[in-house]
Short mmCIF file of N, CA and C in Angstrom, two decimals:
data_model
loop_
_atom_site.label_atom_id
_atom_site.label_comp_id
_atom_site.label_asym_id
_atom_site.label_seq_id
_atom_site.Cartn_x
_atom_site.Cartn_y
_atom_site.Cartn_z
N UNK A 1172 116.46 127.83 96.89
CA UNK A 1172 116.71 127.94 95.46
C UNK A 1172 115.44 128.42 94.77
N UNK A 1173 115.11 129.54 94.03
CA UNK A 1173 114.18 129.87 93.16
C UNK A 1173 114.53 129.05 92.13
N UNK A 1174 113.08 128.33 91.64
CA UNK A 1174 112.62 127.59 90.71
C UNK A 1174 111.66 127.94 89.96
N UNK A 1175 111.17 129.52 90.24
CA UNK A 1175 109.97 129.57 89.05
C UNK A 1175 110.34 129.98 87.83
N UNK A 1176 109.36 129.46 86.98
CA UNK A 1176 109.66 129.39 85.65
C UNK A 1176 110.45 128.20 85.09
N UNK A 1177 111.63 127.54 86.14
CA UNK A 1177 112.60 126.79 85.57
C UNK A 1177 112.10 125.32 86.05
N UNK A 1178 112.10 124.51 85.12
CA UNK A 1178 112.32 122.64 85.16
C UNK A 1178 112.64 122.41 86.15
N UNK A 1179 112.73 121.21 86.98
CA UNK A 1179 113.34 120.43 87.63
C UNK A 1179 113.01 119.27 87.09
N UNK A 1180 113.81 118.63 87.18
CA UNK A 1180 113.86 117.00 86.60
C UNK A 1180 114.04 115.82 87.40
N UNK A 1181 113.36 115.35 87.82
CA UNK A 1181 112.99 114.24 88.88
C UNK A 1181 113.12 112.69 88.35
N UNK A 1182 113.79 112.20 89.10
CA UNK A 1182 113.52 110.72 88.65
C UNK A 1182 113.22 110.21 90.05
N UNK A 1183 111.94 109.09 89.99
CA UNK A 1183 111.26 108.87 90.95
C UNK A 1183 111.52 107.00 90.91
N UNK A 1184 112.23 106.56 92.13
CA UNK A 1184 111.84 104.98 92.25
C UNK A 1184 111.45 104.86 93.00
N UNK A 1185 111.68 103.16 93.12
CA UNK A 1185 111.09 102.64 94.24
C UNK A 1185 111.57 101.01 94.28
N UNK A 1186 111.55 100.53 95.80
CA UNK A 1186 111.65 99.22 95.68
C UNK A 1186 112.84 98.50 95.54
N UNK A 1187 113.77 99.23 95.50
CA UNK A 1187 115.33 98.85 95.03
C UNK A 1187 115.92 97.45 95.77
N UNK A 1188 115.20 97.27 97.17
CA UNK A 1188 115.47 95.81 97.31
C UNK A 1188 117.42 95.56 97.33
N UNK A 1189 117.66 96.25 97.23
CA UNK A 1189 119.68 96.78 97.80
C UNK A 1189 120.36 96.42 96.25
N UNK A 1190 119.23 96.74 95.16
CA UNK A 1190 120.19 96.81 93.85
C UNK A 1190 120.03 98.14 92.98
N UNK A 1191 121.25 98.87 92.81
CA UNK A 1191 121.18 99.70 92.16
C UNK A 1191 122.16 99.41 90.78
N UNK A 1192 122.14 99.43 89.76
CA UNK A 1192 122.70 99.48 88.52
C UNK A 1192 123.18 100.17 87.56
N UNK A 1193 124.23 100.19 87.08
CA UNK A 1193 125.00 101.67 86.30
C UNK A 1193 123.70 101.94 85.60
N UNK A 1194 122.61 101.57 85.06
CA UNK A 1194 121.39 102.35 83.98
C UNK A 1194 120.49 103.48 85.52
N UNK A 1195 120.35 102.92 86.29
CA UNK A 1195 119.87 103.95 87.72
C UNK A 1195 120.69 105.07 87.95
N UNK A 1196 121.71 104.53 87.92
CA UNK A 1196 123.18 105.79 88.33
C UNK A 1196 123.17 106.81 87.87
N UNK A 1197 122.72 105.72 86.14
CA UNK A 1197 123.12 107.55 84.91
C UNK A 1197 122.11 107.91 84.86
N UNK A 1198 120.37 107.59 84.91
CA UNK A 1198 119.37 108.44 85.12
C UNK A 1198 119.85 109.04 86.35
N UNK A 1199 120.03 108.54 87.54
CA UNK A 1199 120.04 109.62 88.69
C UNK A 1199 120.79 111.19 88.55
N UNK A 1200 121.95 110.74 87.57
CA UNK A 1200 123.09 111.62 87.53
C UNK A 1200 122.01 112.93 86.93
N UNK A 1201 121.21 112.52 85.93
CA UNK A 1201 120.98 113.41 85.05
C UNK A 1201 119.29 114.21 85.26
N UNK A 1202 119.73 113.72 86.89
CA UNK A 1202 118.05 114.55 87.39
C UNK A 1202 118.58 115.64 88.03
N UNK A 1203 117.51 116.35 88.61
CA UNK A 1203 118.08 117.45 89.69
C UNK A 1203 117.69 117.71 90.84
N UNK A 1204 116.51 115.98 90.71
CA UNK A 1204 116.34 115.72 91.88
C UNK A 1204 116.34 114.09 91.87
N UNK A 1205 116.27 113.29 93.27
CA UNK A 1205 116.18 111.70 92.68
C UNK A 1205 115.45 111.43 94.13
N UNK A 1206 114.05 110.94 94.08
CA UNK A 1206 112.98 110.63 95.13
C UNK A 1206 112.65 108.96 95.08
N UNK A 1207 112.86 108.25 96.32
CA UNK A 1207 112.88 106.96 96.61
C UNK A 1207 111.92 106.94 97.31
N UNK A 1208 111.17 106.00 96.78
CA UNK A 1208 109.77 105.47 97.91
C UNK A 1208 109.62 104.58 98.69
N UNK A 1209 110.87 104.04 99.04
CA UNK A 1209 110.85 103.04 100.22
C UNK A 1209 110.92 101.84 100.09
N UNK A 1210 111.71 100.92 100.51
CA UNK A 1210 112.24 99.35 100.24
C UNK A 1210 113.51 99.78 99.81
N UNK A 1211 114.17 100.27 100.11
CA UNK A 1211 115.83 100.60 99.58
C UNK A 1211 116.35 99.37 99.65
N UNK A 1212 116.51 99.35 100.98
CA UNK A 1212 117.74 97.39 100.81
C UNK A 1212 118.36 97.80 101.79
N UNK A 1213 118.87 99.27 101.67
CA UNK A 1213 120.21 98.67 102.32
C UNK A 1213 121.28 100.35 101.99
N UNK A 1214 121.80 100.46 103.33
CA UNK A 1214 122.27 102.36 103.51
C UNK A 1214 123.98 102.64 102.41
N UNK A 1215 123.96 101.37 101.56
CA UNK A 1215 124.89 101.28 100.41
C UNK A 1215 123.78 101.91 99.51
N UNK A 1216 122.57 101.69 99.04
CA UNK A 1216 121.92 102.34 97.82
C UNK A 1216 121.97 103.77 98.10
N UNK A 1217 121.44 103.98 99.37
CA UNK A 1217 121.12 105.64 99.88
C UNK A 1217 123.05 106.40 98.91
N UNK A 1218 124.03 105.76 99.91
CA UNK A 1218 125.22 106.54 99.60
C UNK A 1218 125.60 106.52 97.71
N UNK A 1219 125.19 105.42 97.15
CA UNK A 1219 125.33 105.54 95.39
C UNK A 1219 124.86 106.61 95.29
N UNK A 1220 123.27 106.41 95.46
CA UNK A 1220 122.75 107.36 94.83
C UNK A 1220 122.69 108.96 95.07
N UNK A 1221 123.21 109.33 96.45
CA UNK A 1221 123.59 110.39 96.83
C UNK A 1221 125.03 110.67 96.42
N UNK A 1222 125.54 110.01 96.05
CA UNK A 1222 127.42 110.63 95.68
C UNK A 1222 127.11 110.57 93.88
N UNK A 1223 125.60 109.96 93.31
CA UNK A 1223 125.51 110.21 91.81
C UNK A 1223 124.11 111.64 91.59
N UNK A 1224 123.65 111.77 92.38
CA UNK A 1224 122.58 112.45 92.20
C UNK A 1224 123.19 114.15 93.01
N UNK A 1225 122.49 115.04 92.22
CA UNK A 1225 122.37 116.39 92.85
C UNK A 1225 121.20 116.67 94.20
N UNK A 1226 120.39 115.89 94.59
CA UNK A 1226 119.66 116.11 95.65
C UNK A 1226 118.97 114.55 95.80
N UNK A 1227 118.83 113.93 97.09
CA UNK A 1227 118.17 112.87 97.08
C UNK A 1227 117.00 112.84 98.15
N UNK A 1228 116.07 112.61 98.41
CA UNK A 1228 115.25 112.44 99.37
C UNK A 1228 114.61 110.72 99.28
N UNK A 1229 113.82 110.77 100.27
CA UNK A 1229 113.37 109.10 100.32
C UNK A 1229 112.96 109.19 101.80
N UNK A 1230 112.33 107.83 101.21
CA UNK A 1230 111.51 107.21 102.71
C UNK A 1230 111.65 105.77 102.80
N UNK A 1231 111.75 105.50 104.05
CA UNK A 1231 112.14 103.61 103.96
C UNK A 1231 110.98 102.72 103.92
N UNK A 1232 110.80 101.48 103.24
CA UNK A 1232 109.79 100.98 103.89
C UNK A 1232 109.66 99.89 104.14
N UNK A 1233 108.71 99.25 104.15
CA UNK A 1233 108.40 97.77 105.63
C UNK A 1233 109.76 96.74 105.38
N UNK A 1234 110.13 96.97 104.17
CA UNK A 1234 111.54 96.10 104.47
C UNK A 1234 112.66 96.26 104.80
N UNK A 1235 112.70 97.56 105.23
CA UNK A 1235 114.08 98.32 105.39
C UNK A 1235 114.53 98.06 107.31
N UNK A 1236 115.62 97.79 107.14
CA UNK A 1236 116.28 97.82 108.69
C UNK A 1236 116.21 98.77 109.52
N UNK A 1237 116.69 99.11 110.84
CA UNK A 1237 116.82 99.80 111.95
C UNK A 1237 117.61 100.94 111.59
N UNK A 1238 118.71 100.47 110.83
CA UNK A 1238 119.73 101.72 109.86
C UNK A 1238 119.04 102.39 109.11
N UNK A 1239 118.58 102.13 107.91
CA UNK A 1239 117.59 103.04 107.54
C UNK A 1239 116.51 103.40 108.00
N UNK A 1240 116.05 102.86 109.01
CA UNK A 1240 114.81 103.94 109.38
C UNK A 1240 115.33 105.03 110.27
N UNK A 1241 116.81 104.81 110.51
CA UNK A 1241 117.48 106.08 111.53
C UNK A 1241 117.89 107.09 109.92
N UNK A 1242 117.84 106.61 108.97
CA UNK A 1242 118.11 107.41 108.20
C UNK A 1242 117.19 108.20 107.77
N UNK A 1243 116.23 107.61 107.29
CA UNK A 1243 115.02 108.51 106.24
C UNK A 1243 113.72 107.78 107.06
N UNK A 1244 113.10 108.99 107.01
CA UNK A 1244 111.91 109.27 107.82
C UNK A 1244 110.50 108.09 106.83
N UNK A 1245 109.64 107.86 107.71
CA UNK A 1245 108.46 106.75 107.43
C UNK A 1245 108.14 108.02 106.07
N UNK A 1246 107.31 109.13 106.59
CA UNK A 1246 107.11 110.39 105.38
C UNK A 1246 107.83 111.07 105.04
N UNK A 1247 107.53 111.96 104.34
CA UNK A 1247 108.46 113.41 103.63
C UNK A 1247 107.28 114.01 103.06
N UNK A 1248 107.32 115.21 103.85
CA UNK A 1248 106.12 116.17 102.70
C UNK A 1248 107.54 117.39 102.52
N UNK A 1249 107.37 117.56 101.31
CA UNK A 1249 107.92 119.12 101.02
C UNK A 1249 107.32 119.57 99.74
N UNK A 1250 107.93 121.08 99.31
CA UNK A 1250 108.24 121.36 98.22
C UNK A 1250 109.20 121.63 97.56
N UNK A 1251 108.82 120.93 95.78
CA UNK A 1251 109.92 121.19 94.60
C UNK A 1251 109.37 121.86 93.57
N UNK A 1252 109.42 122.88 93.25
CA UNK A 1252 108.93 123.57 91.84
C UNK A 1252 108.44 124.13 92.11
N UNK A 1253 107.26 124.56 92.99
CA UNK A 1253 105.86 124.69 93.19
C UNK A 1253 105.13 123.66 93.90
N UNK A 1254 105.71 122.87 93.81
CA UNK A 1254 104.80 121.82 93.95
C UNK A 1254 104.68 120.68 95.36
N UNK A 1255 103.60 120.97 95.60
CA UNK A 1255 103.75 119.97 97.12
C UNK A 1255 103.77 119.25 97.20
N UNK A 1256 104.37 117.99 97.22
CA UNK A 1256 104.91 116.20 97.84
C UNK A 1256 104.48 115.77 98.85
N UNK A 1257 104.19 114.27 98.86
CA UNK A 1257 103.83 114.10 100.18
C UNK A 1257 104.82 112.48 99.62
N UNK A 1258 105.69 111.90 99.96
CA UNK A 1258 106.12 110.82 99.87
C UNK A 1258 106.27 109.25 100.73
N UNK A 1259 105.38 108.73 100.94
CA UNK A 1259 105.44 107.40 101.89
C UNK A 1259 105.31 105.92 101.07
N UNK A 1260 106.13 104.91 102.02
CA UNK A 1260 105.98 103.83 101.02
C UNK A 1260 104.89 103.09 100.73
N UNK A 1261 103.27 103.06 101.72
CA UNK A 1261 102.30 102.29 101.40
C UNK A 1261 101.72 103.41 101.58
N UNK A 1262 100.65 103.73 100.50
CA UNK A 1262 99.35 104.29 100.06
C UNK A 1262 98.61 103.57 99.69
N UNK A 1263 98.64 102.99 98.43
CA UNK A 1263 97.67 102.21 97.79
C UNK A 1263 97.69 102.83 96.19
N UNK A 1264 96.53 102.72 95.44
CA UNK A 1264 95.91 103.42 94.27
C UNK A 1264 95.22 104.24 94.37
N UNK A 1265 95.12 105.37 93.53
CA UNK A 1265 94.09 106.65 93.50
C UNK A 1265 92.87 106.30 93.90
N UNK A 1266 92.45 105.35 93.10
CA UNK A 1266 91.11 105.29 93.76
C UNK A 1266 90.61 104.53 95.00
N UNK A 1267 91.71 104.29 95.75
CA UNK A 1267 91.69 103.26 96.88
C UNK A 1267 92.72 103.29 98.37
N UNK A 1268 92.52 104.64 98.40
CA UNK A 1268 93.78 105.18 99.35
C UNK A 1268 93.19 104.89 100.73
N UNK A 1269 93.87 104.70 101.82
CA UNK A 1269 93.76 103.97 103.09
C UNK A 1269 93.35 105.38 103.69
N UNK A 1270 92.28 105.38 104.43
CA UNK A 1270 91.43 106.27 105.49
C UNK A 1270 92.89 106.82 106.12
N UNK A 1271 93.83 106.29 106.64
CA UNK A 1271 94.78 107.59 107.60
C UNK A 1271 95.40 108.37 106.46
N UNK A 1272 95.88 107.58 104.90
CA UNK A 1272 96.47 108.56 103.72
C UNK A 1272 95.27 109.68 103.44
N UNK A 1273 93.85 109.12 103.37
CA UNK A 1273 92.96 110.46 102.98
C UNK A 1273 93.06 111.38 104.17
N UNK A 1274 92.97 111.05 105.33
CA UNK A 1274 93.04 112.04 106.50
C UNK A 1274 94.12 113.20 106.48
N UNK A 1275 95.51 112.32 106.52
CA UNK A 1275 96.73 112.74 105.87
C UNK A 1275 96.25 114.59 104.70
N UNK A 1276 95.91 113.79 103.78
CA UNK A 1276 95.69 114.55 102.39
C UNK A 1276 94.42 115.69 102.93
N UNK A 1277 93.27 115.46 103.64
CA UNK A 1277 92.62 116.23 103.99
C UNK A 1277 93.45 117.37 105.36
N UNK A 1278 94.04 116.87 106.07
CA UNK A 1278 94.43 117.65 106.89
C UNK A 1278 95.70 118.72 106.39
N UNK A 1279 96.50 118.03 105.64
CA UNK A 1279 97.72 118.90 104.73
C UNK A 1279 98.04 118.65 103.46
N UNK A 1280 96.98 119.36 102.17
CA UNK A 1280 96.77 118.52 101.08
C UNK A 1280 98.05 118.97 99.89
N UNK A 1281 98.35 118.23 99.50
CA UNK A 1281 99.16 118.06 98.51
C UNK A 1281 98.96 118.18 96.93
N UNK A 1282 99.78 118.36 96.13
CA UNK A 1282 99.19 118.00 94.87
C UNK A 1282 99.64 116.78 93.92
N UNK A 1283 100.65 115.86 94.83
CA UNK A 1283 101.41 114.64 94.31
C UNK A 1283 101.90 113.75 95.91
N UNK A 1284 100.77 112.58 95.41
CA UNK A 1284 101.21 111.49 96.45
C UNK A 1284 101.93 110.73 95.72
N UNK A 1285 103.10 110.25 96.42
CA UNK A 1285 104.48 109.27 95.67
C UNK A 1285 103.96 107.98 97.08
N UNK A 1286 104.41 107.00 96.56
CA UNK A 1286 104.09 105.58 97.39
C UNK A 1286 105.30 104.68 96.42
N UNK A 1287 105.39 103.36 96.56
CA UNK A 1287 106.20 102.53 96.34
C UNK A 1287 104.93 101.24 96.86
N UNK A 1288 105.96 100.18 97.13
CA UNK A 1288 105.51 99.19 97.74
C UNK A 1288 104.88 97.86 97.07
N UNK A 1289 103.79 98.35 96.29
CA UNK A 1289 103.03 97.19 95.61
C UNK A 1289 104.22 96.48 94.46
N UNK A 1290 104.70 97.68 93.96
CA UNK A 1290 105.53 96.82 92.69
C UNK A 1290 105.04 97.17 91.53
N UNK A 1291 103.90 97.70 91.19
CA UNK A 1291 103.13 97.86 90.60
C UNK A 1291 103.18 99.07 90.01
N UNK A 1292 103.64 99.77 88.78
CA UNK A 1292 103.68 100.83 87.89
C UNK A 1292 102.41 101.20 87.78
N UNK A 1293 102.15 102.72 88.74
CA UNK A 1293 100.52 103.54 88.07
C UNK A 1293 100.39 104.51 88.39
N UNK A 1294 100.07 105.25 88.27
CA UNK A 1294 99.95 107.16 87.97
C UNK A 1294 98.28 107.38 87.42
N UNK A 1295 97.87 108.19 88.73
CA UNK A 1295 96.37 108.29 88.30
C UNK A 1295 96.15 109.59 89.68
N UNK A 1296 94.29 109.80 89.49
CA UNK A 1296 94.06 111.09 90.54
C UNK A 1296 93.25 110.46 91.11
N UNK A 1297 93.45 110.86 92.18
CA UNK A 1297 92.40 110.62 93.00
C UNK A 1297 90.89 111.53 93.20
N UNK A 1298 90.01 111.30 93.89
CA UNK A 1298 88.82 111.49 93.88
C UNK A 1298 88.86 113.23 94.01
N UNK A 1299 90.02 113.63 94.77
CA UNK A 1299 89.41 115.22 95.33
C UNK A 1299 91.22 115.55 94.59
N UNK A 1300 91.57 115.05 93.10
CA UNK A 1300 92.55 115.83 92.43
C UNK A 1300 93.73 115.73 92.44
N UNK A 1301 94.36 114.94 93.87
CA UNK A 1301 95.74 114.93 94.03
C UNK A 1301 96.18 113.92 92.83
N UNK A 1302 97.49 113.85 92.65
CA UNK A 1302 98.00 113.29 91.53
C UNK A 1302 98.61 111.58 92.20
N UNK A 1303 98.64 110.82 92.17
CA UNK A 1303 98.89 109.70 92.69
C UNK A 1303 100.18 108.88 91.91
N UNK A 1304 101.38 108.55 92.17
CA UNK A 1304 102.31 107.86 91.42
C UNK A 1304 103.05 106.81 92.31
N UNK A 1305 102.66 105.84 91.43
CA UNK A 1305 103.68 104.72 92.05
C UNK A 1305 104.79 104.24 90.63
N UNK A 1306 106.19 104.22 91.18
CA UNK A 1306 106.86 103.89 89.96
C UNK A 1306 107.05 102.63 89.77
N UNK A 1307 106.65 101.95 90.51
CA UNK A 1307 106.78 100.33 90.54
C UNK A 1307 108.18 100.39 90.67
N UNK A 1308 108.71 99.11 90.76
CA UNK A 1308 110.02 98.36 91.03
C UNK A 1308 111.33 99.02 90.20
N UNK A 1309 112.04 98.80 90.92
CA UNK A 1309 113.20 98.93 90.02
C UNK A 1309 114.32 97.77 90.39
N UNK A 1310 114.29 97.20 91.45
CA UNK A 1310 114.82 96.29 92.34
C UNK A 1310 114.92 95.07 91.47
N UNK A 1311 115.93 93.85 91.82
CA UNK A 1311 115.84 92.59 91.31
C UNK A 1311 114.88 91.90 91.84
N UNK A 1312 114.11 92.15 93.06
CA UNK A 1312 113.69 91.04 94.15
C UNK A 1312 111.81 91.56 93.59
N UNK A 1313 110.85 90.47 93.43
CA UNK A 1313 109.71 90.93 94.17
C UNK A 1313 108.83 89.71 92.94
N UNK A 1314 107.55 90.00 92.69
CA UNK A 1314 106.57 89.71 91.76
C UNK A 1314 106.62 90.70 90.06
N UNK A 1315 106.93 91.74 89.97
CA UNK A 1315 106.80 92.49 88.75
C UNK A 1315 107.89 91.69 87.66
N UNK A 1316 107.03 92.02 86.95
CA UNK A 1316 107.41 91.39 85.50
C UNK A 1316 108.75 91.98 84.77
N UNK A 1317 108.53 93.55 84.56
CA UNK A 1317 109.27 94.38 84.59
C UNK A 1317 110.12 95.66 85.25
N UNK A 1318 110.96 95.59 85.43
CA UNK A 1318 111.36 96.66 86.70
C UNK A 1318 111.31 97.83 85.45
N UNK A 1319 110.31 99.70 86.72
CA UNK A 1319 110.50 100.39 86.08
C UNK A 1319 111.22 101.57 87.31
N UNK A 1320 110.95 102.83 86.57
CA UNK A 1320 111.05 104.24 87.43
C UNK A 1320 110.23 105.13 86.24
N UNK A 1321 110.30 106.28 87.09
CA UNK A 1321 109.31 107.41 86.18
C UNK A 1321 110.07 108.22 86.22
N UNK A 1322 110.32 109.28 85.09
CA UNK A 1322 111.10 110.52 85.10
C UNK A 1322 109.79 111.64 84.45
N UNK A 1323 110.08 112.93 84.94
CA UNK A 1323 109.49 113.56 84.81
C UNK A 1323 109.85 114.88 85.10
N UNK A 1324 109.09 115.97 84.80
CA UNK A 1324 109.89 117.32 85.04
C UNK A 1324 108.50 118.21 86.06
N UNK A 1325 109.17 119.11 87.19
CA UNK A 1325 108.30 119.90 87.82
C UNK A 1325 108.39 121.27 87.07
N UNK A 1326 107.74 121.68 86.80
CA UNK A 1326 107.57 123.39 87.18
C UNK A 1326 106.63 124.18 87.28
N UNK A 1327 106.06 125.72 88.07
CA UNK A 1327 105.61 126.03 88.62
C UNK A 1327 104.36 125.44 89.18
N UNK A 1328 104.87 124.30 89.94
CA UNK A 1328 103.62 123.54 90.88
C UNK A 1328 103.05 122.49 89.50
N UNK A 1329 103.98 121.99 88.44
CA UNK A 1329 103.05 121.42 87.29
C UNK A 1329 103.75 120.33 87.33
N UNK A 1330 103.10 118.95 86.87
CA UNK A 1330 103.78 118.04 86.89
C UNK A 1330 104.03 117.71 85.12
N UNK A 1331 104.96 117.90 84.24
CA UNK A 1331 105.13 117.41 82.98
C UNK A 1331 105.79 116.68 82.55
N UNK A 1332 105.57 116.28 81.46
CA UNK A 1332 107.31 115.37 80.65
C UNK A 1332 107.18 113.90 81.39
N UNK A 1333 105.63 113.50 81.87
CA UNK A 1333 105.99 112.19 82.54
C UNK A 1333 106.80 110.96 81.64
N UNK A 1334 107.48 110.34 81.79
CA UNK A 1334 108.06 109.55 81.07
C UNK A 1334 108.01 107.97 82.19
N UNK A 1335 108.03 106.87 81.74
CA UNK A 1335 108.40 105.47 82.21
C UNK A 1335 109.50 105.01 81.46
N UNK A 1336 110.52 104.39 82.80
CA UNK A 1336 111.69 104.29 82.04
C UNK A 1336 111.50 102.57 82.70
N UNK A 1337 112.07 101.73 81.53
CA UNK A 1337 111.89 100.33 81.47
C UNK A 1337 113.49 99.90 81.75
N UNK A 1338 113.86 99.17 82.43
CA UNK A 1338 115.13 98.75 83.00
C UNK A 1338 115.04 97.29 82.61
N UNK A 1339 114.23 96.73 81.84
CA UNK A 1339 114.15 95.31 81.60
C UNK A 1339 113.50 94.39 82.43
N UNK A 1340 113.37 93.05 82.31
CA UNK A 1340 112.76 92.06 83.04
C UNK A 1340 113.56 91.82 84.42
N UNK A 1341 112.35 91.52 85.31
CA UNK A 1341 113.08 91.45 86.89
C UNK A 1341 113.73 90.31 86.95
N UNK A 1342 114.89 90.61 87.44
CA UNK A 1342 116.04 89.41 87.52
C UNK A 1342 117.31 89.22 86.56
N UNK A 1343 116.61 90.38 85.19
CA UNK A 1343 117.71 90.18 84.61
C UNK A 1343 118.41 91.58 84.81
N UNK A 1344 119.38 91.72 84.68
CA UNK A 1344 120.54 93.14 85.01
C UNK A 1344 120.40 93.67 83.16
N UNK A 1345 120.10 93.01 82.09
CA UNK A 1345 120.17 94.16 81.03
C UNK A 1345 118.62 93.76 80.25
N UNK A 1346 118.08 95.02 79.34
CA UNK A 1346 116.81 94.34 78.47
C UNK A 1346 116.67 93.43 77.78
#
């Protein structure tokens, strides 16, 4: 698909912990892409969100079963927009990325590392530029206060329009 010049619209989670919710559904519906960072729950979220979304990718992580890891791969590097991805569920923070993720990034560098895992909502660069995003939780299950996701738009290799979308307090299903 040629994408230059034109948007893509991404909504990025993470952490879902095997809950997805009609407010996830209708952001997903209305991306044109929908990227999961691992902790799904469970190969019921994968099929929602693929029978609501126009393209889905993802990666499983340390909590995910034998089923999903036959499904979606530990990584995912590609490109969308322009723009190169590298998607796994433990990285860390920009300024604190684990020696095999910098190796990773030095050997096939990217311009957007996606991670999950901590729970923890943050978007920052790292030392040599790459763009670093974790969307924190969106899941009922974990430590975060608030479950989020990030929406945002690609184009030509640019990351814009970042937005945080707030789904309310963890545990409760509305704000």
């Amino acid at each position: 698909m040629n994408t230059k010049g034109r948007a893509l619209k991404i909504l990025l989670l993470s952490d879902s912990h095997g809950h997805l919710d009609d407010r996830i559904l209708a952001h997903a519906a209305e991306a044109d892409e929908v990227w999961h960072a691992g902790d799904v729950g469970s190969l019921d979220v994968v099929d929602r969100l693929a029978t609501s979304s126009k393209m889905l990718r993802g990666v499983y992580g340390n909590i995910d079963d034998a089923a999903m890891r036959r499904t979606w791969p530990l990584n995912q590097r590609f490109t969308a927009g322009g723009l190169r991805v590298w998607i796994t569920h433990i990285a860390g923070p920009a300024g604190r990325l684990p020696k095999d993720i910098k190796a990773g990034l030095k050997a096939d560098p990217v311009d957007l590392l996606v991670c999950g895992h901590s729970h923890i909502l943050r978007v920052g660069q790292d030392s040599s530029g790459v763009l670093c995003m974790n969307p924190g939780a969106c899941g009922l299950h974990g430590f975060h206060k608030v479950r989020t996701m990030l929406r945002f738009t690609v184009c030509d290799g640019k990351v814009e329009n970042l937005s945080v979308i707030e789904l309310g307090a963890r545990g409760a299903l509305r704000p």
